[in-house]
């Protein structure tokens, strides 16, 4: 494991391959191990691939009761400074997408292109914020078990659930291994995130929008909205996948990224 001391945290990350940099931002409550197939493939096909564990998740510890998307985006910029990467293609899945929106908003000149997977631009409404706060409190008292039980059927498509026990096991393990403090802090950070809907038309880098056909968490309509507003964007809908497109259909996901990157 690599780690860097930045912004008062010890940030764990992978850094593999050489070539134009691609930064992979994981979702909630996961960690950089969700990108294993992408790191292996893209780092051997002409890219330098950097994948951090966002604060509070994976091997990066949380420092406060809330980890905002702004914090996470600034962590990514600081890591890029440390690794002497000026500009990168930034790819985020779900919460990673919220961080990517924040990153391109704060540091537009550092983004060569964007990949937005299973995410959405609007902020939460009041009810969604309340649900996140309830989840955060429940995680702090009960731990992560109920999260795995409640979400696996939404995260993965029926075909994945029926045919890919190894993917189910990896997703379950990531959830169960998440630190409750860090997961609760990320929930609160997502609840506080800003609405990027009106910023979409300001994104002026090539953008690939990816979504699983059967994603109930961030449905296809959310991606169609981003695609309709981001000028230079392309939409790829992946069949037989729900929320974890990159793990459920890694070959299709990798091919899409590779074509886009080249
Ligand atoms: C994720 O996968 O990152 C989460 O589903 C995002 C969210 O809760 O909005």
PDB file of C-alpha atoms and ligand atoms in Angstrom:
ATOM      1  CA  UNK A   1       0.000   0.000   0.000  1.00  0.00           C
ATOM      2  CA  UNK A   2       1.117   3.562  -0.737  1.00  0.00           C
ATOM      3  CA  UNK A   3       0.115   6.342   1.551  1.00  0.00           C
ATOM      4  CA  UNK A   4       0.695  10.081   1.612  1.00  0.00           C
ATOM      5  CA  UNK A   5       0.385  12.550   4.474  1.00  0.00           C
ATOM      6  CA  UNK A   6      -1.826  15.295   3.081  1.00  0.00           C
ATOM      7  CA  UNK A   7      -4.256  17.772   4.606  1.00  0.00           C
ATOM      8  CA  UNK A   8      -3.788  16.217   8.066  1.00  0.00           C
ATOM      9  CA  UNK A   9      -4.733  12.715   7.023  1.00  0.00           C
ATOM     10  CA  UNK A  10      -2.786   9.678   5.888  1.00  0.00           C
ATOM     11  CA  UNK A  11      -4.316   8.950   2.486  1.00  0.00           C
ATOM     12  CA  UNK A  12      -3.971   5.378   1.184  1.00  0.00           C
ATOM     13  CA  UNK A  13      -3.811   4.934  -2.582  1.00  0.00           C
ATOM     14  CA  UNK A  14      -2.748   2.737  -5.477  1.00  0.00           C
ATOM     15  CA  UNK A  15      -0.549   4.111  -8.228  1.00  0.00           C
ATOM     16  CA  UNK A  16       0.161   1.778 -11.140  1.00  0.00           C
ATOM     17  CA  UNK A  17       1.384   2.006 -14.723  1.00  0.00           C
ATOM     18  CA  UNK A  18       2.694   4.934 -16.707  1.00  0.00           C
ATOM     19  CA  UNK A  19       1.234   7.305 -19.275  1.00  0.00           C
ATOM     20  CA  UNK A  20      -1.554   9.880 -19.042  1.00  0.00           C
ATOM     21  CA  UNK A  21      -3.000   9.873 -15.533  1.00  0.00           C
ATOM     22  CA  UNK A  22      -6.420   8.491 -14.693  1.00  0.00           C
ATOM     23  CA  UNK A  23      -7.773   9.035 -11.170  1.00  0.00           C
ATOM     24  CA  UNK A  24     -10.448   6.582  -9.978  1.00  0.00           C
ATOM     25  CA  UNK A  25     -12.808   7.709  -7.196  1.00  0.00           C
ATOM     26  CA  UNK A  26     -14.764   4.986  -5.448  1.00  0.00           C
ATOM     27  CA  UNK A  27     -18.353   4.993  -4.171  1.00  0.00           C
ATOM     28  CA  UNK A  28     -19.889   4.659  -0.703  1.00  0.00           C
ATOM     29  CA  UNK A  29     -19.345   2.647   1.469  1.00  0.00           C
ATOM     30  CA  UNK A  30     -16.577   1.117  -0.573  1.00  0.00           C
ATOM     31  CA  UNK A  31     -12.873   1.610  -1.114  1.00  0.00           C
ATOM     32  CA  UNK A  32     -10.274   1.568  -3.873  1.00  0.00           C
ATOM     33  CA  UNK A  33     -10.380  -2.236  -4.108  1.00  0.00           C
ATOM     34  CA  UNK A  34     -13.604  -1.873  -6.129  1.00  0.00           C
ATOM     35  CA  UNK A  35     -11.386  -0.680  -9.013  1.00  0.00           C
ATOM     36  CA  UNK A  36      -9.141  -3.752  -9.050  1.00  0.00           C
ATOM     37  CA  UNK A  37     -10.127  -4.824 -12.603  1.00  0.00           C
ATOM     38  CA  UNK A  38      -9.783  -1.278 -13.941  1.00  0.00           C
ATOM     39  CA  UNK A  39      -6.391  -0.727 -12.269  1.00  0.00           C
ATOM     40  CA  UNK A  40      -5.044  -4.005 -13.664  1.00  0.00           C
ATOM     41  CA  UNK A  41      -6.379  -3.443 -17.177  1.00  0.00           C
ATOM     42  CA  UNK A  42      -5.763   0.254 -17.707  1.00  0.00           C
ATOM     43  CA  UNK A  43      -2.339   0.362 -16.049  1.00  0.00           C
ATOM     44  CA  UNK A  44      -1.202  -2.273 -18.567  1.00  0.00           C
ATOM     45  CA  UNK A  45      -2.847  -0.449 -21.490  1.00  0.00           C
ATOM     46  CA  UNK A  46      -1.055   2.875 -21.477  1.00  0.00           C
ATOM     47  CA  UNK A  47      -2.288   4.722 -18.412  1.00  0.00           C
ATOM     48  CA  UNK A  48      -1.003   5.718 -15.019  1.00  0.00           C
ATOM     49  CA  UNK A  49      -3.869   4.796 -12.716  1.00  0.00           C
ATOM     50  CA  UNK A  50      -4.215   6.398  -9.297  1.00  0.00           C
ATOM     51  CA  UNK A  51      -6.956   5.219  -6.928  1.00  0.00           C
ATOM     52  CA  UNK A  52      -7.207   6.716  -3.431  1.00  0.00           C
ATOM     53  CA  UNK A  53      -9.242   5.511  -0.476  1.00  0.00           C
ATOM     54  CA  UNK A  54     -11.378   8.547   0.283  1.00  0.00           C
ATOM     55  CA  UNK A  55     -11.156   9.913   3.818  1.00  0.00           C
ATOM     56  CA  UNK A  56     -12.884   7.617   6.300  1.00  0.00           C
ATOM     57  CA  UNK A  57     -13.122   4.665   3.925  1.00  0.00           C
ATOM     58  CA  UNK A  58     -10.820   1.756   3.123  1.00  0.00           C
ATOM     59  CA  UNK A  59      -7.435   2.314   4.717  1.00  0.00           C
ATOM     60  CA  UNK A  60      -7.810   6.094   5.042  1.00  0.00           C
ATOM     61  CA  UNK A  61      -9.065   7.180   8.451  1.00  0.00           C
ATOM     62  CA  UNK A  62     -11.685   9.874   9.016  1.00  0.00           C
ATOM     63  CA  UNK A  63     -10.731  12.842  11.139  1.00  0.00           C
ATOM     64  CA  UNK A  64     -14.096  14.417  11.849  1.00  0.00           C
ATOM     65  CA  UNK A  65     -17.817  13.661  12.032  1.00  0.00           C
ATOM     66  CA  UNK A  66     -18.388  14.824   8.483  1.00  0.00           C
ATOM     67  CA  UNK A  67     -16.312  14.186   5.365  1.00  0.00           C
ATOM     68  CA  UNK A  68     -17.527  16.673   2.786  1.00  0.00           C
ATOM     69  CA  UNK A  69     -17.261  16.268  -0.973  1.00  0.00           C
ATOM     70  CA  UNK A  70     -15.192  19.457  -0.892  1.00  0.00           C
ATOM     71  CA  UNK A  71     -12.739  17.813   1.536  1.00  0.00           C
ATOM     72  CA  UNK A  72     -12.495  14.731  -0.626  1.00  0.00           C
ATOM     73  CA  UNK A  73     -11.951  16.767  -3.819  1.00  0.00           C
ATOM     74  CA  UNK A  74      -9.214  18.794  -2.118  1.00  0.00           C
ATOM     75  CA  UNK A  75      -7.608  15.550  -0.902  1.00  0.00           C
ATOM     76  CA  UNK A  76      -7.491  14.345  -4.509  1.00  0.00           C
ATOM     77  CA  UNK A  77      -5.872  17.612  -5.654  1.00  0.00           C
ATOM     78  CA  UNK A  78      -3.304  17.385  -2.854  1.00  0.00           C
ATOM     79  CA  UNK A  79      -2.541  13.785  -3.765  1.00  0.00           C
ATOM     80  CA  UNK A  80      -2.053  14.809  -7.402  1.00  0.00           C
ATOM     81  CA  UNK A  81       0.338  17.542  -6.229  1.00  0.00           C
ATOM     82  CA  UNK A  82       2.278  14.980  -4.226  1.00  0.00           C
ATOM     83  CA  UNK A  83       2.450  12.630  -7.209  1.00  0.00           C
ATOM     84  CA  UNK A  84       3.371  15.517  -9.551  1.00  0.00           C
ATOM     85  CA  UNK A  85       0.291  15.056 -11.709  1.00  0.00           C
ATOM     86  CA  UNK A  86      -0.928  18.366 -13.130  1.00  0.00           C
ATOM     87  CA  UNK A  87      -3.922  17.118 -15.096  1.00  0.00           C
ATOM     88  CA  UNK A  88      -5.787  13.842 -15.130  1.00  0.00           C
ATOM     89  CA  UNK A  89      -8.840  12.103 -16.442  1.00  0.00           C
ATOM     90  CA  UNK A  90     -11.106  11.898 -13.397  1.00  0.00           C
ATOM     91  CA  UNK A  91     -13.499   8.971 -13.080  1.00  0.00           C
ATOM     92  CA  UNK A  92     -15.974   8.711 -10.209  1.00  0.00           C
ATOM     93  CA  UNK A  93     -18.668   6.185  -9.424  1.00  0.00           C
ATOM     94  CA  UNK A  94     -21.675   7.362  -7.414  1.00  0.00           C
ATOM     95  CA  UNK A  95     -20.204   9.192  -4.388  1.00  0.00           C
ATOM     96  CA  UNK A  96     -16.973   9.290  -6.413  1.00  0.00           C
ATOM     97  CA  UNK A  97     -19.015  11.123  -9.058  1.00  0.00           C
ATOM     98  CA  UNK A  98     -20.126  13.724  -6.489  1.00  0.00           C
ATOM     99  CA  UNK A  99     -16.452  14.226  -5.674  1.00  0.00           C
ATOM    100  CA  UNK A 100     -15.618  14.455  -9.395  1.00  0.00           C
ATOM    101  CA  UNK A 101     -18.249  17.224  -9.807  1.00  0.00           C
ATOM    102  CA  UNK A 102     -16.712  19.089  -6.907  1.00  0.00           C
ATOM    103  CA  UNK A 103     -13.207  18.552  -8.280  1.00  0.00           C
ATOM    104  CA  UNK A 104     -14.008  19.869 -11.757  1.00  0.00           C
ATOM    105  CA  UNK A 105     -15.819  22.817 -10.177  1.00  0.00           C
ATOM    106  CA  UNK A 106     -12.871  23.719  -7.920  1.00  0.00           C
ATOM    107  CA  UNK A 107     -10.009  22.787 -10.252  1.00  0.00           C
ATOM    108  CA  UNK A 108     -11.291  22.892 -13.856  1.00  0.00           C
ATOM    109  CA  UNK A 109      -7.839  23.258 -15.366  1.00  0.00           C
ATOM    110  CA  UNK A 110      -6.673  19.994 -13.766  1.00  0.00           C
ATOM    111  CA  UNK A 111      -9.274  17.838 -15.534  1.00  0.00           C
ATOM    112  CA  UNK A 112      -8.451  16.466 -18.970  1.00  0.00           C
ATOM    113  CA  UNK A 113     -11.676  14.486 -19.255  1.00  0.00           C
ATOM    114  CA  UNK A 114     -14.419  13.157 -16.980  1.00  0.00           C
ATOM    115  CA  UNK A 115     -16.038   9.775 -16.491  1.00  0.00           C
ATOM    116  CA  UNK A 116     -19.234   9.816 -14.431  1.00  0.00           C
ATOM    117  CA  UNK A 117     -20.607   6.387 -13.511  1.00  0.00           C
ATOM    118  CA  UNK A 118     -23.864   5.703 -11.660  1.00  0.00           C
ATOM    119  CA  UNK A 119     -24.065   9.187 -10.237  1.00  0.00           C
ATOM    120  CA  UNK A 120     -26.221  12.305 -10.370  1.00  0.00           C
ATOM    121  CA  UNK A 121     -25.798  16.079 -10.344  1.00  0.00           C
ATOM    122  CA  UNK A 122     -28.608  17.330  -8.047  1.00  0.00           C
ATOM    123  CA  UNK A 123     -28.183  17.594  -4.281  1.00  0.00           C
ATOM    124  CA  UNK A 124     -30.381  15.618  -1.854  1.00  0.00           C
ATOM    125  CA  UNK A 125     -33.828  16.889  -0.966  1.00  0.00           C
ATOM    126  CA  UNK A 126     -34.779  17.330   2.710  1.00  0.00           C
ATOM    127  CA  UNK A 127     -36.176  13.830   3.031  1.00  0.00           C
ATOM    128  CA  UNK A 128     -33.058  12.253   1.515  1.00  0.00           C
ATOM    129  CA  UNK A 129     -30.910  14.254   3.924  1.00  0.00           C
ATOM    130  CA  UNK A 130     -32.937  12.973   6.865  1.00  0.00           C
ATOM    131  CA  UNK A 131     -32.603   9.386   5.685  1.00  0.00           C
ATOM    132  CA  UNK A 132     -28.827   9.832   5.488  1.00  0.00           C
ATOM    133  CA  UNK A 133     -28.684  11.220   9.032  1.00  0.00           C
ATOM    134  CA  UNK A 134     -30.752   8.264  10.296  1.00  0.00           C
ATOM    135  CA  UNK A 135     -28.404   5.890   8.471  1.00  0.00           C
ATOM    136  CA  UNK A 136     -25.358   7.621   9.936  1.00  0.00           C
ATOM    137  CA  UNK A 137     -26.724   7.266  13.464  1.00  0.00           C
ATOM    138  CA  UNK A 138     -27.737   3.654  12.938  1.00  0.00           C
ATOM    139  CA  UNK A 139     -24.283   2.827  11.532  1.00  0.00           C
ATOM    140  CA  UNK A 140     -22.686   4.394  14.606  1.00  0.00           C
ATOM    141  CA  UNK A 141     -24.772   2.293  16.972  1.00  0.00           C
ATOM    142  CA  UNK A 142     -25.137  -0.980  15.037  1.00  0.00           C
ATOM    143  CA  UNK A 143     -22.169  -1.114  12.660  1.00  0.00           C
ATOM    144  CA  UNK A 144     -22.254  -1.973   8.954  1.00  0.00           C
ATOM    145  CA  UNK A 145     -24.135  -5.311   8.867  1.00  0.00           C
ATOM    146  CA  UNK A 146     -27.559  -3.858   8.188  1.00  0.00           C
ATOM    147  CA  UNK A 147     -26.138  -1.791   5.316  1.00  0.00           C
ATOM    148  CA  UNK A 148     -24.919  -4.914   3.537  1.00  0.00           C
ATOM    149  CA  UNK A 149     -28.238  -6.702   4.100  1.00  0.00           C
ATOM    150  CA  UNK A 150     -30.294  -3.744   2.942  1.00  0.00           C
ATOM    151  CA  UNK A 151     -28.317  -2.696  -0.108  1.00  0.00           C
ATOM    152  CA  UNK A 152     -26.832  -5.694  -1.933  1.00  0.00           C
ATOM    153  CA  UNK A 153     -30.050  -6.259  -3.889  1.00  0.00           C
ATOM    154  CA  UNK A 154     -29.990  -2.687  -5.100  1.00  0.00           C
ATOM    155  CA  UNK A 155     -26.294  -2.507  -5.812  1.00  0.00           C
ATOM    156  CA  UNK A 156     -26.223  -5.596  -8.016  1.00  0.00           C
ATOM    157  CA  UNK A 157     -28.404  -6.657 -10.954  1.00  0.00           C
ATOM    158  CA  UNK A 158     -30.400  -9.926 -10.776  1.00  0.00           C
ATOM    159  CA  UNK A 159     -27.969 -11.553 -13.195  1.00  0.00           C
ATOM    160  CA  UNK A 160     -24.981 -10.612 -11.042  1.00  0.00           C
ATOM    161  CA  UNK A 161     -26.763 -11.928  -7.948  1.00  0.00           C
ATOM    162  CA  UNK A 162     -27.506 -15.205  -9.726  1.00  0.00           C
ATOM    163  CA  UNK A 163     -24.216 -15.766 -11.538  1.00  0.00           C
ATOM    164  CA  UNK A 164     -21.348 -13.895  -9.902  1.00  0.00           C
ATOM    165  CA  UNK A 165     -20.909 -14.982  -6.285  1.00  0.00           C
ATOM    166  CA  UNK A 166     -17.381 -13.548  -6.252  1.00  0.00           C
ATOM    167  CA  UNK A 167     -18.728 -10.058  -7.010  1.00  0.00           C
ATOM    168  CA  UNK A 168     -21.372 -10.392  -4.279  1.00  0.00           C
ATOM    169  CA  UNK A 169     -18.662 -11.471  -1.842  1.00  0.00           C
ATOM    170  CA  UNK A 170     -16.357  -8.561  -2.728  1.00  0.00           C
ATOM    171  CA  UNK A 171     -19.091  -5.951  -2.407  1.00  0.00           C
ATOM    172  CA  UNK A 172     -20.299  -7.425   0.887  1.00  0.00           C
ATOM    173  CA  UNK A 173     -16.781  -7.522   2.261  1.00  0.00           C
ATOM    174  CA  UNK A 174     -16.078  -3.898   1.325  1.00  0.00           C
ATOM    175  CA  UNK A 175     -19.234  -2.804   3.135  1.00  0.00           C
ATOM    176  CA  UNK A 176     -18.600  -4.910   6.240  1.00  0.00           C
ATOM    177  CA  UNK A 177     -14.994  -3.755   6.496  1.00  0.00           C
ATOM    178  CA  UNK A 178     -15.890  -0.085   6.337  1.00  0.00           C
ATOM    179  CA  UNK A 179     -15.184   1.819   9.506  1.00  0.00           C
ATOM    180  CA  UNK A 180     -18.558   2.942  10.960  1.00  0.00           C
ATOM    181  CA  UNK A 181     -17.184   6.380  11.938  1.00  0.00           C
ATOM    182  CA  UNK A 182     -15.851   6.949   8.456  1.00  0.00           C
ATOM    183  CA  UNK A 183     -19.005   5.672   6.747  1.00  0.00           C
ATOM    184  CA  UNK A 184     -21.228   7.890   8.916  1.00  0.00           C
ATOM    185  CA  UNK A 185     -18.992  10.876   8.139  1.00  0.00           C
ATOM    186  CA  UNK A 186     -19.293  10.185   4.395  1.00  0.00           C
ATOM    187  CA  UNK A 187     -23.106   9.914   4.667  1.00  0.00           C
ATOM    188  CA  UNK A 188     -23.189  13.321   6.312  1.00  0.00           C
ATOM    189  CA  UNK A 189     -20.850  14.684   3.680  1.00  0.00           C
ATOM    190  CA  UNK A 190     -23.098  13.443   0.881  1.00  0.00           C
ATOM    191  CA  UNK A 191     -26.143  14.972   2.586  1.00  0.00           C
ATOM    192  CA  UNK A 192     -24.347  18.330   2.640  1.00  0.00           C
ATOM    193  CA  UNK A 193     -23.168  18.225  -0.969  1.00  0.00           C
ATOM    194  CA  UNK A 194     -24.002  21.056  -3.300  1.00  0.00           C
ATOM    195  CA  UNK A 195     -26.267  20.872  -6.323  1.00  0.00           C
ATOM    196  CA  UNK A 196     -24.201  20.704  -9.506  1.00  0.00           C
ATOM    197  CA  UNK A 197     -27.123  20.666 -11.967  1.00  0.00           C
ATOM    198  CA  UNK A 198     -26.472  24.215 -13.152  1.00  0.00           C
ATOM    199  CA  UNK A 199     -22.734  23.606 -13.371  1.00  0.00           C
ATOM    200  CA  UNK A 200     -23.093  20.815 -15.919  1.00  0.00           C
ATOM    201  CA  UNK A 201     -23.243  23.203 -18.868  1.00  0.00           C
ATOM    202  CA  UNK A 202     -19.930  24.700 -17.726  1.00  0.00           C
ATOM    203  CA  UNK A 203     -18.122  21.380 -18.047  1.00  0.00           C
ATOM    204  CA  UNK A 204     -16.091  21.736 -21.204  1.00  0.00           C
ATOM    205  CA  UNK A 205     -14.013  18.569 -21.263  1.00  0.00           C
ATOM    206  CA  UNK A 206     -14.901  15.308 -23.018  1.00  0.00           C
ATOM    207  CA  UNK A 207     -17.174  13.351 -20.677  1.00  0.00           C
ATOM    208  CA  UNK A 208     -18.248   9.740 -20.654  1.00  0.00           C
ATOM    209  CA  UNK A 209     -21.444   9.039 -18.692  1.00  0.00           C
ATOM    210  CA  UNK A 210     -21.934   5.397 -17.709  1.00  0.00           C
ATOM    211  CA  UNK A 211     -24.928   3.786 -16.055  1.00  0.00           C
ATOM    212  CA  UNK A 212     -26.219   0.280 -15.400  1.00  0.00           C
ATOM    213  CA  UNK A 213     -29.534  -0.383 -17.128  1.00  0.00           C
ATOM    214  CA  UNK A 214     -30.917  -1.816 -13.870  1.00  0.00           C
ATOM    215  CA  UNK A 215     -29.534   0.671 -11.374  1.00  0.00           C
ATOM    216  CA  UNK A 216     -32.343   1.551  -8.936  1.00  0.00           C
ATOM    217  CA  UNK A 217     -30.075   3.836  -6.883  1.00  0.00           C
ATOM    218  CA  UNK A 218     -29.014   6.211  -9.668  1.00  0.00           C
ATOM    219  CA  UNK A 219     -31.363   5.274 -12.536  1.00  0.00           C
ATOM    220  CA  UNK A 220     -30.697   5.797 -16.243  1.00  0.00           C
ATOM    221  CA  UNK A 221     -32.729   9.043 -16.212  1.00  0.00           C
ATOM    222  CA  UNK A 222     -30.116  10.690 -13.943  1.00  0.00           C
ATOM    223  CA  UNK A 223     -27.432   9.891 -16.512  1.00  0.00           C
ATOM    224  CA  UNK A 224     -29.590  11.034 -19.432  1.00  0.00           C
ATOM    225  CA  UNK A 225     -29.952  14.358 -17.642  1.00  0.00           C
ATOM    226  CA  UNK A 226     -26.156  14.741 -17.277  1.00  0.00           C
ATOM    227  CA  UNK A 227     -25.645  13.709 -20.896  1.00  0.00           C
ATOM    228  CA  UNK A 228     -28.220  16.269 -22.080  1.00  0.00           C
ATOM    229  CA  UNK A 229     -26.473  19.120 -20.225  1.00  0.00           C
ATOM    230  CA  UNK A 230     -22.777  18.346 -20.694  1.00  0.00           C
ATOM    231  CA  UNK A 231     -21.875  19.563 -24.181  1.00  0.00           C
ATOM    232  CA  UNK A 232     -19.140  17.118 -25.147  1.00  0.00           C
ATOM    233  CA  UNK A 233     -20.589  13.991 -23.551  1.00  0.00           C
ATOM    234  CA  UNK A 234     -21.332  10.451 -24.520  1.00  0.00           C
ATOM    235  CA  UNK A 235     -23.722   8.070 -22.723  1.00  0.00           C
ATOM    236  CA  UNK A 236     -23.104   4.362 -22.297  1.00  0.00           C
ATOM    237  CA  UNK A 237     -25.813   2.199 -20.745  1.00  0.00           C
ATOM    238  CA  UNK A 238     -24.483  -1.172 -19.584  1.00  0.00           C
ATOM    239  CA  UNK A 239     -26.880  -4.105 -19.749  1.00  0.00           C
ATOM    240  CA  UNK A 240     -27.119  -6.674 -16.940  1.00  0.00           C
ATOM    241  CA  UNK A 241     -25.650  -4.253 -14.441  1.00  0.00           C
ATOM    242  CA  UNK A 242     -27.106  -2.184 -11.623  1.00  0.00           C
ATOM    243  CA  UNK A 243     -25.056   0.247  -9.497  1.00  0.00           C
ATOM    244  CA  UNK A 244     -21.633  -1.463  -9.489  1.00  0.00           C
ATOM    245  CA  UNK A 245     -21.167  -1.412 -13.271  1.00  0.00           C
ATOM    246  CA  UNK A 246     -17.378  -1.652 -13.146  1.00  0.00           C
ATOM    247  CA  UNK A 247     -17.478  -4.814 -11.010  1.00  0.00           C
ATOM    248  CA  UNK A 248     -20.541  -6.408 -12.573  1.00  0.00           C
ATOM    249  CA  UNK A 249     -19.447  -5.983 -16.199  1.00  0.00           C
ATOM    250  CA  UNK A 250     -15.706  -5.272 -15.998  1.00  0.00           C
ATOM    251  CA  UNK A 251     -14.873  -6.143 -19.611  1.00  0.00           C
ATOM    252  CA  UNK A 252     -17.525  -3.830 -21.036  1.00  0.00           C
ATOM    253  CA  UNK A 253     -16.641  -1.100 -18.541  1.00  0.00           C
ATOM    254  CA  UNK A 254     -12.906  -1.402 -19.279  1.00  0.00           C
ATOM    255  CA  UNK A 255     -13.437  -1.428 -23.040  1.00  0.00           C
ATOM    256  CA  UNK A 256     -15.596   1.704 -22.762  1.00  0.00           C
ATOM    257  CA  UNK A 257     -12.967   3.488 -20.706  1.00  0.00           C
ATOM    258  CA  UNK A 258     -10.117   2.365 -22.945  1.00  0.00           C
ATOM    259  CA  UNK A 259     -11.872   3.560 -26.114  1.00  0.00           C
ATOM    260  CA  UNK A 260     -12.716   6.848 -24.461  1.00  0.00           C
ATOM    261  CA  UNK A 261      -9.171   7.348 -23.166  1.00  0.00           C
ATOM    262  CA  UNK A 262      -7.552   6.628 -26.500  1.00  0.00           C
TER     263      UNK A 262
HETATM  264  C1  LIG B   1     -22.597   5.254  -3.674  1.00  0.00           C
HETATM  265  O1  LIG B   1     -22.598   4.165  -4.264  1.00  0.00           O
HETATM  266  O2  LIG B   1     -21.576   5.957  -3.639  1.00  0.00           O
HETATM  267  C2  LIG B   1     -23.844   5.723  -2.975  1.00  0.00           C
HETATM  268  O3  LIG B   1     -24.931   4.967  -3.386  1.00  0.00           O
HETATM  269  C3  LIG B   1     -24.083   7.167  -3.223  1.00  0.00           C
HETATM  270  C4  LIG B   1     -25.272   7.725  -2.491  1.00  0.00           C
HETATM  271  O4  LIG B   1     -25.643   7.200  -1.424  1.00  0.00           O
HETATM  272  O5  LIG B   1     -25.811   8.721  -2.956  1.00  0.00           O
END
